[in-house]
Every structure is written in structure tokens, then in C-alpha cells.
XYZ file of C-alpha atoms in Angstrom:
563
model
C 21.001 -24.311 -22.306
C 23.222 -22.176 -20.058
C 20.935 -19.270 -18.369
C 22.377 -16.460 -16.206
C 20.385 -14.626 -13.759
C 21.551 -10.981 -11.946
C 19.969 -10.694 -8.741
C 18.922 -13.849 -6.641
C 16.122 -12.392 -4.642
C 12.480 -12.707 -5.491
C 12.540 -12.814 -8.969
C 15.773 -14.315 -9.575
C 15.585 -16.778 -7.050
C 12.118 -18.053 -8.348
C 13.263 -18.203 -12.059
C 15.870 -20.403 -10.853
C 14.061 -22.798 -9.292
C 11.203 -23.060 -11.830
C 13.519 -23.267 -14.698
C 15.027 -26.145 -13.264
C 12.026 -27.842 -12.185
C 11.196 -27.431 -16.057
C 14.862 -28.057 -17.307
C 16.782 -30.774 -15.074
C 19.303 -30.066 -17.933
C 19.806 -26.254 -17.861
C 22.944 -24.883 -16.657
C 21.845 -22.205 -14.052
C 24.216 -19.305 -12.611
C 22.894 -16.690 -10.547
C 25.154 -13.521 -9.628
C 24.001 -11.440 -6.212
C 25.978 -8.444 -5.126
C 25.242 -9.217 -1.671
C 25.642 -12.142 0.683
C 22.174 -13.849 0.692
C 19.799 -14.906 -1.358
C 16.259 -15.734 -1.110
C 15.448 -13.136 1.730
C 12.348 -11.466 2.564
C 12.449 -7.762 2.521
C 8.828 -7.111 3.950
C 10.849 -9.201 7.005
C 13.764 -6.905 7.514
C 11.940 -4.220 9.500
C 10.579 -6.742 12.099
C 14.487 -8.111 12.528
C 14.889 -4.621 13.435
C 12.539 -4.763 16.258
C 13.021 -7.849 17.312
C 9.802 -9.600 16.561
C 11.678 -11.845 14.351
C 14.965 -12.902 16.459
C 16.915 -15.214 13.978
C 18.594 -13.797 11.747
C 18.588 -17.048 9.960
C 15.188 -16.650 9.401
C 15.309 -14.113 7.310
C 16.613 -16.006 4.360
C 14.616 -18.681 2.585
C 17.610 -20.479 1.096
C 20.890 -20.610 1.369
C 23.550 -20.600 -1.426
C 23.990 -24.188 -0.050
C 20.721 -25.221 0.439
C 20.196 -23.938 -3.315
C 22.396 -26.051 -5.158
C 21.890 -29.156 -2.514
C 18.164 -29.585 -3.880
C 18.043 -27.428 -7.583
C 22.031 -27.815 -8.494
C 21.839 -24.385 -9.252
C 25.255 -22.207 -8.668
C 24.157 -19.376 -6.955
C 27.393 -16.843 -6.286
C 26.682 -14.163 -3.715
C 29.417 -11.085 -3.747
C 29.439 -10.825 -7.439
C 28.498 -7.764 -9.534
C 27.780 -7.841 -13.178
C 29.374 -5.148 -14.502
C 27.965 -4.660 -17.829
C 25.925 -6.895 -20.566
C 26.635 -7.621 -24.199
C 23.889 -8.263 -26.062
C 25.571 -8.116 -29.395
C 27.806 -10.831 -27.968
C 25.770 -12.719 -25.500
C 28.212 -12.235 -22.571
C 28.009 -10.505 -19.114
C 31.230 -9.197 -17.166
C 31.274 -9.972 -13.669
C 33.522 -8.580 -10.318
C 33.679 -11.336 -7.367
C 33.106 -8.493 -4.591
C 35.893 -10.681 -2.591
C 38.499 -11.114 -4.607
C 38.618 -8.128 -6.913
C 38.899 -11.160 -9.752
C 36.806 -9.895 -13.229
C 35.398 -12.146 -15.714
C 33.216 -12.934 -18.319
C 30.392 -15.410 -19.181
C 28.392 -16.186 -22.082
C 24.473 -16.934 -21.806
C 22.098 -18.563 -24.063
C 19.315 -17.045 -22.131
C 19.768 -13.912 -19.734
C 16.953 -12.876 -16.637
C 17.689 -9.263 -14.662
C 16.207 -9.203 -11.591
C 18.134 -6.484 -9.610
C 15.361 -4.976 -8.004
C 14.771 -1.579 -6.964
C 17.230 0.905 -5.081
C 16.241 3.111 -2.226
C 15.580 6.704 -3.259
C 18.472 8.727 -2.236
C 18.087 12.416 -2.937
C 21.477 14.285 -4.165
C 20.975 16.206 -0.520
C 23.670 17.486 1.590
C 24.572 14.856 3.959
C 22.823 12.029 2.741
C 26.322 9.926 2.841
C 27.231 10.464 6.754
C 27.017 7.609 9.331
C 24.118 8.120 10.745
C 21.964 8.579 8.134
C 20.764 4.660 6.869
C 18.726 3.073 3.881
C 17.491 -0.311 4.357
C 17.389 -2.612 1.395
C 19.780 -5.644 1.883
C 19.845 -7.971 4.926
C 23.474 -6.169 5.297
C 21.544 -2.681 5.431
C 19.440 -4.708 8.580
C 22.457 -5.621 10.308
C 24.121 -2.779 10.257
C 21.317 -0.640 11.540
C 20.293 -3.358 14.232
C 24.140 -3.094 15.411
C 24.388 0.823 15.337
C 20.939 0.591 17.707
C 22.887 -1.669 19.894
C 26.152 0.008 20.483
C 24.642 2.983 20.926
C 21.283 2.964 22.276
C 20.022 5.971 20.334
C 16.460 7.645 21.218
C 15.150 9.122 18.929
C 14.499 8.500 14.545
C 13.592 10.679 12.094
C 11.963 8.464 9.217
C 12.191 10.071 6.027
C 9.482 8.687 4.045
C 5.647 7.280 4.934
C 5.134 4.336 2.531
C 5.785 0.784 3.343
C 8.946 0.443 4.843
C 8.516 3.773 6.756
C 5.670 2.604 8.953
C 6.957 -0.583 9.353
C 10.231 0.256 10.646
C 8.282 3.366 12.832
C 6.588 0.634 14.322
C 9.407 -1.327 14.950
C 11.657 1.825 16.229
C 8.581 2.834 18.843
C 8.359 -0.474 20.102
C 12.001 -0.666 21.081
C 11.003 2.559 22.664
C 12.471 4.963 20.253
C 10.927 8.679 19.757
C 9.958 8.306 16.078
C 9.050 10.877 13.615
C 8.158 10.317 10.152
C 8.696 13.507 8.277
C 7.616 13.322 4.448
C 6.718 16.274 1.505
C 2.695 14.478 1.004
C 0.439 15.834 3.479
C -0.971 12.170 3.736
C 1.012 8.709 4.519
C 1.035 5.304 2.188
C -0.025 6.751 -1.139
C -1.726 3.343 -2.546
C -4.736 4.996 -0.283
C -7.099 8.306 -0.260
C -6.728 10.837 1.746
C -9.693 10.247 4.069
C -8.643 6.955 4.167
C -5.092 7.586 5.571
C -6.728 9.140 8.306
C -7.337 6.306 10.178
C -3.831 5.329 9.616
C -2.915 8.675 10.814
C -4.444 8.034 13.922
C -3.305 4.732 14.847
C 0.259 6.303 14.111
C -0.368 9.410 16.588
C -2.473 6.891 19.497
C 1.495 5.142 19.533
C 3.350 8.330 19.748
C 4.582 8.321 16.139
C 5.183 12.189 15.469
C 3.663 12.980 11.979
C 5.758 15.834 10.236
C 3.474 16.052 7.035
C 4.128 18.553 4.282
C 7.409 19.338 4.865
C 10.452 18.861 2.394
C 13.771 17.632 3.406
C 16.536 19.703 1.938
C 19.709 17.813 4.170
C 21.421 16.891 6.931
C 23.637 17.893 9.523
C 25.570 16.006 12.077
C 24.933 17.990 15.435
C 25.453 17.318 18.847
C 26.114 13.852 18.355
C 23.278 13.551 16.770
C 21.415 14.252 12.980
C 20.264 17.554 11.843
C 17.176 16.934 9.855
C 16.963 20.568 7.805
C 13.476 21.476 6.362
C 12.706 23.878 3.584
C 11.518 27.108 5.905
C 11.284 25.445 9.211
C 13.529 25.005 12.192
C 15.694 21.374 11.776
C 14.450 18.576 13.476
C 17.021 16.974 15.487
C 17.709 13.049 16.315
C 19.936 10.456 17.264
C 19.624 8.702 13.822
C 17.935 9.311 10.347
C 16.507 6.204 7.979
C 15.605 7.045 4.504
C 12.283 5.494 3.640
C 11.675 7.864 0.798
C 10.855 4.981 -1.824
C 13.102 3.207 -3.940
C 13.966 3.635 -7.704
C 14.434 0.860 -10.390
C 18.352 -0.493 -10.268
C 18.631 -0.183 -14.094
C 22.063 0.935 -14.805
C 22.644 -2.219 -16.651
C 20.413 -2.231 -18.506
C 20.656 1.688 -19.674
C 24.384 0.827 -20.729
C 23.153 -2.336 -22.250
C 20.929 0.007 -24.586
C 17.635 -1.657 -23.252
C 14.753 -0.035 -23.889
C 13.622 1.965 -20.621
C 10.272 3.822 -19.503
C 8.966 4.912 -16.180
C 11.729 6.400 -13.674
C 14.263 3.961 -15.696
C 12.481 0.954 -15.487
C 13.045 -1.758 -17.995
C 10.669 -2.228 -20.317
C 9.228 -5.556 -20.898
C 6.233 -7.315 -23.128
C 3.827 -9.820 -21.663
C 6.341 -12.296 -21.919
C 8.700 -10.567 -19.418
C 10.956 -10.217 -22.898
C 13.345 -7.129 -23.150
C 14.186 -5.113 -26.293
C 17.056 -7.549 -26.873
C 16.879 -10.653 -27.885
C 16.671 -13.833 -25.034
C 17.026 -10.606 -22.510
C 14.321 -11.286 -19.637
C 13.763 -9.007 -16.582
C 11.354 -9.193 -13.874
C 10.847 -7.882 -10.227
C 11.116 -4.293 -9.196
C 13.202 -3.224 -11.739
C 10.684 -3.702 -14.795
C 7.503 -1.511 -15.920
C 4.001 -3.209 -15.921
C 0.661 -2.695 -17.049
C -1.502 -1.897 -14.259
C -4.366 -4.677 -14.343
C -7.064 -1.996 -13.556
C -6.128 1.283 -16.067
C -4.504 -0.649 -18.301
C -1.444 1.831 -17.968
C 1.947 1.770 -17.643
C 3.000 1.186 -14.089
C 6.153 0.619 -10.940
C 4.011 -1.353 -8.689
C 7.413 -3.043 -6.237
C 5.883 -5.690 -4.457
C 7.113 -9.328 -4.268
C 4.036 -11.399 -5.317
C 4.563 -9.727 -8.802
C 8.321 -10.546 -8.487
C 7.471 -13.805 -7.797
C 4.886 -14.417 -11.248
C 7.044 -12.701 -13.195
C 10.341 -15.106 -12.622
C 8.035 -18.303 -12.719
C 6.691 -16.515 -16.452
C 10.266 -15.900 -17.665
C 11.298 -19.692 -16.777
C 8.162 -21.303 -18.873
C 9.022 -19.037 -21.625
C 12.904 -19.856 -21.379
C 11.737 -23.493 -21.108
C 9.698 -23.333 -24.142
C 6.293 -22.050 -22.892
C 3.907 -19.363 -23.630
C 3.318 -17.428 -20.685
C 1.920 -14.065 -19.929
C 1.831 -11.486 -17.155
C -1.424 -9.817 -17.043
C -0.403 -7.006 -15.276
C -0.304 -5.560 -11.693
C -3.116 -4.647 -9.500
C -1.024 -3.564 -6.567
C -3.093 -5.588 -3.933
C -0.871 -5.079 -0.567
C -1.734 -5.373 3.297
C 0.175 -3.640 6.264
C 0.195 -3.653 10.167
C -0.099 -0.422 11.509
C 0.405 -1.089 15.495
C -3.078 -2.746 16.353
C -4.403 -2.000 12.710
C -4.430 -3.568 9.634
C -4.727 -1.616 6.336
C -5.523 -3.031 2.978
C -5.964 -1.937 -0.627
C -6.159 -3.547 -4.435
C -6.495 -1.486 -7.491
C -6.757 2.064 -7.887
C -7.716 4.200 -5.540
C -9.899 7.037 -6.229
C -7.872 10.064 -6.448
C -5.453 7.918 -9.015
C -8.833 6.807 -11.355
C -9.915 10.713 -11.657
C -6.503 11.298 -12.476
C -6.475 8.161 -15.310
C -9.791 10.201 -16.691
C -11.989 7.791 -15.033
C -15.842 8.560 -14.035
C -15.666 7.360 -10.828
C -18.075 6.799 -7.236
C -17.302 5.218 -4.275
C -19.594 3.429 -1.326
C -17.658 3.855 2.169
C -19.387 1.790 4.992
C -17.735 1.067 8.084
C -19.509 -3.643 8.962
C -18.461 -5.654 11.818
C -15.324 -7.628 11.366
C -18.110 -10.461 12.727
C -21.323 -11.126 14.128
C -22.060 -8.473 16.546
C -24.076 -10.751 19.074
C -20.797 -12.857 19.378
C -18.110 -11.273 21.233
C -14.768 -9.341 20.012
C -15.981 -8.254 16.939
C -14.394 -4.484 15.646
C -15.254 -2.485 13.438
C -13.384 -1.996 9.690
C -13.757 0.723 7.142
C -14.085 0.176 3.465
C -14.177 1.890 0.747
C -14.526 0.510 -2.525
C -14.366 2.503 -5.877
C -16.338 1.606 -9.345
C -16.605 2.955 -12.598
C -20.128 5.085 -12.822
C -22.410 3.672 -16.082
C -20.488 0.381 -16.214
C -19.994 -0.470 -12.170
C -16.693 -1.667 -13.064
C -15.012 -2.545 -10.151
C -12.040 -0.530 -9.944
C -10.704 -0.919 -6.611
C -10.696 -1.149 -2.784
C -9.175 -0.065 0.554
C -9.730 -1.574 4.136
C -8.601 -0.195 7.318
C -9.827 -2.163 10.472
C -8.375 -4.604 12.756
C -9.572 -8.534 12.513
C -11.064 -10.021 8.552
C -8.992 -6.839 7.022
C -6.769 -9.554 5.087
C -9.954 -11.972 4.109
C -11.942 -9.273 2.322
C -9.220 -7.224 0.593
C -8.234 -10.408 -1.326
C -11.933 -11.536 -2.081
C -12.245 -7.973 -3.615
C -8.804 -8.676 -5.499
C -10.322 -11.655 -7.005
C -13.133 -9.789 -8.165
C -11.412 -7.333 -9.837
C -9.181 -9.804 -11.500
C -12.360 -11.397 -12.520
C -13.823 -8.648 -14.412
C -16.554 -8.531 -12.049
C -18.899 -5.908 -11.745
C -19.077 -4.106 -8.397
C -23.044 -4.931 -8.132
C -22.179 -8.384 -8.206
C -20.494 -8.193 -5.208
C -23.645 -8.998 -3.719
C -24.145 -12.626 -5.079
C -21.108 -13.714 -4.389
C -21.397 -16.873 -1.540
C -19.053 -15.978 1.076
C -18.467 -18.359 4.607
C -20.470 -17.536 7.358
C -19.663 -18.826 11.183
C -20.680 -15.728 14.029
C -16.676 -15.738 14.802
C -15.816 -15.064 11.457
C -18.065 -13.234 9.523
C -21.827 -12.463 9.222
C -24.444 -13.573 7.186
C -24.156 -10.607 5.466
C -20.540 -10.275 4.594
C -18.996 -6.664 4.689
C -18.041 -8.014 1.027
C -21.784 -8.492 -0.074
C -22.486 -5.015 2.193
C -20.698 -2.967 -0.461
C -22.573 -4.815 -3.598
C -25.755 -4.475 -1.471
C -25.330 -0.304 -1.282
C -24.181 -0.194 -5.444
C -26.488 -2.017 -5.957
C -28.821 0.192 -4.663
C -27.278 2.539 -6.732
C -27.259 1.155 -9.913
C -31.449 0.984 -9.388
C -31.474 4.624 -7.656
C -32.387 3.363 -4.229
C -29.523 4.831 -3.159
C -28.417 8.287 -3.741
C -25.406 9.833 -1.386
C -23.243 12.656 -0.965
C -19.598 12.756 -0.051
C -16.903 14.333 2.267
C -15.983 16.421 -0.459
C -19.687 18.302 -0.863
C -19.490 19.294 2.862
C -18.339 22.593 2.146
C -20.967 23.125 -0.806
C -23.933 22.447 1.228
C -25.812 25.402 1.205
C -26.676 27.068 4.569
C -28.700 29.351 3.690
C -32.549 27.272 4.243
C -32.422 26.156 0.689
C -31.862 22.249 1.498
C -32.046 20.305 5.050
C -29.605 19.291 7.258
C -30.641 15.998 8.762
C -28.758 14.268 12.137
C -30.492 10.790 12.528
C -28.596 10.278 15.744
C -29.425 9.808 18.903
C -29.964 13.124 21.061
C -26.907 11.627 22.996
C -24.694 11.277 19.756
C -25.958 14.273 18.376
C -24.868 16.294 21.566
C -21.449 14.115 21.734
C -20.468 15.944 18.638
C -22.163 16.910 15.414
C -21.562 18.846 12.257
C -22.931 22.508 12.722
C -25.748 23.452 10.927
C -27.709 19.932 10.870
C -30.949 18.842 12.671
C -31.078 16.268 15.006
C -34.339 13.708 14.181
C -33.497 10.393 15.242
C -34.415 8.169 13.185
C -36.672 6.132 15.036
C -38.870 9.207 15.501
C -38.330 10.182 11.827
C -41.842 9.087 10.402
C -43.559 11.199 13.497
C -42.224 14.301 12.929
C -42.122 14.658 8.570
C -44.069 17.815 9.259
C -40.916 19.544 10.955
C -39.293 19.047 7.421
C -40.221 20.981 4.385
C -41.487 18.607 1.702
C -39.996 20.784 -1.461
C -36.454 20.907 -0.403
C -33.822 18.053 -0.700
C -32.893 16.698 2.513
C -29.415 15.515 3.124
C -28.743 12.834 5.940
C -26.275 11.394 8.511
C -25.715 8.882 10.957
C -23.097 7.457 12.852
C -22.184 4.749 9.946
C -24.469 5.349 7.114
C -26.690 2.733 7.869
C -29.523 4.377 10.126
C -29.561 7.394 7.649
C -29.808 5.066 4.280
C -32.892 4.045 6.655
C -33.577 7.956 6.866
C -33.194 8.254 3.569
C -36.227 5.330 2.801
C -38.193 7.153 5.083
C -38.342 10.475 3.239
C -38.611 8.930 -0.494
C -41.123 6.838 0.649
C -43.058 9.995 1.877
C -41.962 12.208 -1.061
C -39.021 13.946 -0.242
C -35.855 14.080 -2.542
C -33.340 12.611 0.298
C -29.495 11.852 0.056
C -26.959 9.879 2.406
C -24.091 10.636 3.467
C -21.493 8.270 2.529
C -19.209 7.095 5.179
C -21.100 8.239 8.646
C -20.209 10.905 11.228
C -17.699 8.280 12.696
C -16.008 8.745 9.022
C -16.498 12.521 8.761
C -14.904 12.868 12.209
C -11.758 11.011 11.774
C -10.963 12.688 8.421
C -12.038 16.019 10.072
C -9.414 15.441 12.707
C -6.740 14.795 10.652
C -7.263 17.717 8.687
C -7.292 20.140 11.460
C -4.047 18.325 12.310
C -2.255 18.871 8.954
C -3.418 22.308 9.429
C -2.044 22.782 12.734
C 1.267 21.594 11.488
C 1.324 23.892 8.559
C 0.758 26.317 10.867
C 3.039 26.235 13.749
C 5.841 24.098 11.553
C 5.158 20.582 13.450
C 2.600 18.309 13.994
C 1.142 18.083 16.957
């Protein structure tokens, strides 16, 4: 069996191997346009800043190492040109040479990836102005920084690679600015959520340029000319695009493979194209999202990964399947971590979901044992059902540990009440006895029996002020006068029962606290004396961070730059 592969990064490269692992027989070529193979993308931005030093260790294999232990040929600086399917033949370019041949295939895997987005803008091609994709696209900005010791970056883009490399960029001591069309950064999460990550940017002197459209560039006193629909330009020594990155499916579209989303491939569960013994996998392909059960880009490598070890058990003469892609990622932001799996909660409305959401903000351990932080979570179910639908974590230490317990429920079918049963490890420098896991299924659980009834950020503005309901602050006096939202009454809660008779018994009450938890207390309180009581989900320390972001956005709309 002779198999070809195009592209010898994550999925390619893990094809490969399996395939031989399976197939000690199989003759295995794999073309890659450039010169490595095997390299870790999510690493590129921290060769950048130098928190990874070798560049060596930025590649997994080798061509040498690769056909030293799997006899596999892997040929770096060769393009495939075009496909055949009719024929069974590819057309290939060595890079080096300029030589062009053919080669036939009994079995064919594309695995070129995903391009980064580059708009057809008016001086996207000019020297300063980089993409980063390829471990060539690393060295050549990490030698443009070193010649030339530039001081400032404008980031095009807020998603993955953006922060990363803004991280990177301010920690060589660059003046970064991340300048994007979304009023909010990394679109995996909410709004409010990307608040905190908003903040964390800003505490590290990342400049956030939200809402604002790119429409070209400029080269300018030795610098970039950033130029913005109806502003002024920014200016900077360099530009990166981060804007996202598009399927690489020219290939394929001349091959006459069938395409969907943005260009994608399209592929069954088998990780089978439209032609016959055509496989594709990686960034280049269109999923099923594991949660909607819709058609999806999701370009992360663990999929990558799954999908080439699929296509080499079915090429091998197994029966595997992809179930789909639930998008679970992680990302350090400076001193935070952020998290998310599934959908989030904007993206179920939009899929015609009937969605609510629990927001609590645990210990990332025992709070009698020292260190501990606080996290965030929010974690979104399907109302009727409690179908778990999905999660998001910002916080600093156990971010990591509970996003992927909440991935495995999700990929369990699990509902989101059973969150609460589920037997988690317990040590005080860990965790508590009371995961933040088991917190969530605790509060829908509550719920699901009407123990629990809340409100939300987004019925602030509905409240009515006019003496119809009650305000209720369950603060202390001292975090009540620190900052409250107008209009409420400050009870604290451990004075609550004393003083019902200051609150009218025949209107609903609607509570706060600093976290949630001291006005779900509230809340008990009142329905235990009567009252029709509701709590707010998230806390003031929630309602204050999203608050603070807005009036930033708002700012920037205003004056043309955020502040």
C-alpha cells in the first residue's frame, strides 16, 4: 500500500506514524512546503519571547529522526501542486530545485492546515507587516526584532495567537496594541467573561483598540501606519496579523472536493473526502461540533491529532469515527489562565438553544490553607433538559483541572445537575471538599428543584426603579460604601432576619453580594419568611469587572482609543 500525505504537521505527522505502527509494510511519503515537520504552533509565540530558547525545541521530529524510527520519507520543501483523483496521482515542486513530478497513491491524507487571514488591504505585503504560521514565519520575526530593536506592535487580531504573542512582545518590553473590529477579545468566550481577560491585558500595559476596523497600511517614518476606518492611524515600529487563519484548501477546490464552511473540506465520520481513498484532517477540514451538532472550523491541534490517528485505522483497515469537536482550549494571559469547552452562551442562543447559566466565582483551594485565588466560572446548560452545554474559566491556579473535568462531562452526555455527584480529589492544596466542579452542580441543582432562582447582568437595566420591587445589598456596610450599584439597599446579611420589617413582604426582592454566595443565603432568608427573592448571578465582584470594561469600550468609541 503506497500512502501519500500533504502537510507533515499535526495531522500529517500523526497519520504517519500510526499508519505505520499499524502497517510495518506501507510505503509512506509525506510532502511539507516548509522545512520542518512535527512542530508545535501553540510554541512559536513563546520562541518569540524567549521563554522557549532552542529553537530545536520547537520541532518534535526531525525528517531524520522520522525515518530513523518509522522509515517513513518525509520531504520538507515540496509543494503538491495539484491532485488527480480520476488518476490517483499528485504533482509535486521540490521548493529547492525547481524539479516537478508526479506520484501515484493508493491511499491519499491532506493535512495542510489552515492559512493566516490576510485581508486584500492596502499594504498588507510590505516588510514590516508579518503573519506567523511556520517556524520560518518565527524566525524571521525573532530576527527582524533583533536587528532592529523595534518598540512598539500593533497586533491585528485578539484570538489565540494575538494574546500570546502580546504577551510575548510586552515582556521583551515592547509597547503592544491589539487593535481588532469585535468589541470583545478571544471569541470562544462571552462578553462578561472577556472582561477579566480584558483586564489582565490592560494591568500589563497591553493597549486594547476594540471596535475598530483596519482598512491598511502605510509605511511612515520608518515605521507602520496602521489606518482605521474614521479614526486617526495608529502608528508602530512593526505590525503582526493575528486576524485568524482560513482553511488552505486550494487543492482540494481544484481537485473538485466537496467544500463547506469558509472552504473547508468536507469530510464524513471517517475523515473520508468526496473522492474516493481521499482523507483530510487538521485545520483544513469541517467538523461537527460535539455540543450543537452543527457544522463547525474549530483549529486546534488535539483534533488534528484524532483525526490523523482515525484516517490511519481506517487506511489500515479499521472502522473509526470522529465524534466531533467540542473546542475545549486553555490560554495564559500574563498571570491568568483562561479556559473554555463547548459553546458558550451567546453562540447556543444563536444555535436556537434555551439556555441559563450559573456564574460563581470558588477558591482555586482550601481557603484556611495558604495561596489559594480566586477563579470565575461560568457554565451554560440547556433549560428543561440541564444539558450541559458548556463552560468557561478565568482564574489563576486549578483553571486547567476543572475545564477538562467539565470537558469530560460534556463528552459524557452528562447532565449539568450531576455535576454534583461526581467524586472529585480533595487535599487543602489542591482543591476543597467541595470542588468548584460540584459548586456549579450544587447551584443547578438548586435550580432544577426551584431553590434557586437568579437574575443576570443582562436584567440590570430592566430592574424597575420606581418602588415596585427591592433592591437588596447583603454586603457589609464597608463593601457596600467601597462601591455599590445605585439604587440598592444595604442589609447585611447577617442582620437580614432582624430587620424583614424594613422590607415590604408583597414585592419581589432582588439580591447581591460580593460572590453570590452570601445573597443565595439572602435569598433563603426571605423565602423562608415569605418573600418572592432572586440572586444575582455572578456577585458585585462580577458586575464590577464587566461594568468596567464596558465603560472602557465606551470610552474608546468615544474618543477613538482605548484608554
Amino acid at each position: 500500500m503506497k500512502v501519500l500525505i500533504v502537510g507533515g504537521v499535526a495531522g500529517g505527522a500523526t497519520a504517519a506514524a500510526r499508519i505505520r505502527r499499524l502497517d510495518e509494510n506501507a510505503e509512506i511519503t509525506v510532502f511539507e512546503c516548509s522545512g520542518y515537520i512535527s512542530y508545535a504552533n501553540c510554541g512559536l509565540p513563546y520562541y518569540i519571547g524567549e521563554i522557549i530558547t532552542d529553537p530545536e525545541d520547537l520541532t518534535l521530529q526531525t525528517p531524520e529522526s522520522f525515518f530513523t524510527r518509522f522509515r517513513i520519507n518525509m520531504k520538507v520543501h515540496h509543494e503538491v501542486t495539484e491532485i488527480y483523483p480520476d488518476q490517483k496521482m499528485i504533482s509535486v515542486k521540490n521548493l529547492e530545485t525547481g524539479e516537478e513530478f508526479k506520484e501515484t497513491y493508493d491511499k491519499l491524507i491532506l493535512s495542510p492546515g489552515a492559512k493566516p487571514t490576510q485581508p486584500r488591504l492596502p499594504g498588507v505585503g510590505i516588510e514590516k507587516v508579518f503573519t506567523l504560521r511556520t517556524v520560518e514565519d518565527t524566525f524571521h520575526i525573532k530576527e527582524y526584532i533583533r536587528r532592529n530593536q523595534p518598540k512598539s506592535v500593533v497586533l491585528a487580531g485578539g484570538g489565540f495567537i494575538g494574546l500570546e504573542l502580546a504577551e510575548n512582545l510586552r515582556e521583551l518590553g515592547m509597547d503592544v496594541t491589539i487593535v481588532q473590529r469585535p468589541k470583545q477579545l478571544m471569541n470562544p468566550f462571552d462578553a462578561d467573561m472577556a472582561s477579566f481577560i480584558h483586564s489582565e491585558m490592560r494591568k500589563h500595559g497591553v493597549t486594547l483598540a476594540l471596535g475598530h476596523t483596519v482598512e491598511g497600511f502605510e509605511e511612515k517614518d520608518g515605521g507602520v501606519d496602521v489606518l482605521l476606518k474614521d479614526e486617526m492611524p495608529m502608528h508602530a515600529d512593526m505590525v503582526v496579523l493575528a486576524i485568524g487563519v482560513t482553511p488552505d484548501t486550494h487543492l482540494a477546490e481544484a481537485a473538485g472536493l466537496e467544500l463547506g464552511i469558509k472552504g473547508s473540506i468536507v469530510v464524513n465520520d471517517r475523515m473520508e473526502t468526496s473522492a474516493p481513498d481521499i482523507f483530510a484532517a487538521g485545520d483544513a477540514v469541517q467538523v461537527k461540533h460535539y455540543v450543537t451538532g452543527q457544522n463547525a472550523l474549530i483549529s486546534l491541534a488535539g483534533p488534528a491529532n484524532k483525526q490523523g490517528r482515525i484516517i490511519a485505522d481506517n487506511i489500515c483497515g479499521g472502522d473509526s469515527r470522529y465524534s466531533g469537536s467540542q473546542g475545549s482550549s486553555v490560554i495564559k494571559v500574563f498571570d491568568m489562565t483562561a479556559a473554555t469547552t463547548g459553546i458558550n452562551e451567546t453562540n447556543a442562543r444563536k444555535a436556537g438553544l434555551d439556555v441559563d447559566t450559573v456564574i460563581l466565582s470558588p477558591m482555586s483551594h482550601a481557603g484556611y490553607y495558604p495561596g489559594g485565588k480566586v477563579m470565575t466560572m461560568k457554565v451554560v446548560f440547556e433549560k428543561e433538559t440541564y444539558r450541559l452545554l458548556g463552560a468557561q474559566i478565568v482564574g489563576y491556579e486549578g483553571v486547567d483541572k476543572r475545564i477538562d473535568v467539565l470537558a469530560v462531562a460534556i463528552h459524557a452526555g452528562m447532565k449539568a445537575t450531576e455535576l454534583k455527584d461526581l467524586d472529585l480529589a480533595y487535599a487543602p492544596p489542591y482543591s476543597s471538599a467541595k470542588d468548584p466542579v460540584n459548586m456549579a452542580g450544587f447551584m443547578i441543582d438548586n435550580i432544577s428543584k426551584g431553590t434557586l432562582k437568579q437574575w443576570h447582568l443582562r436584567d440590570i437595566d430592566f430592574l424597575p426603579r420606581d418602588g415596585s420591587v427591592i433592591l437588596l445589598d447583603v454586603r457589609t456596610t464597608s463593601e457596600y460604601g467601597n462601591g455599590h450599584i445605585e439604587g440598592f439597599k444595604n442589609i447585611p446579611v447577617d442582620e437580614l432576619r432582624e430587620r424583614l420589617d424594613e422590607i415590604e413582604k408583597d414585592k419581589p426582592v432582588y439580591v447581591i453580594c460580593q460572590s453570590g454566595l452570601r445573597s443565595y443565603i439572602g435569598t433563603r432568608i426571605l423565602e423562608g419568611n415569605g418573600y418572592k427573592a432572586y440572586n444575582f448571578s455572578g456577585g458585585f465582584r462580577f458586575y464590577d469587572a464587566v461594568m468596567n470594561d464596558r465603560c472602557l469600550i465606551e470610552t474608546a468609541t468615544a474618543c477613538g482609543m482605548d484608554q
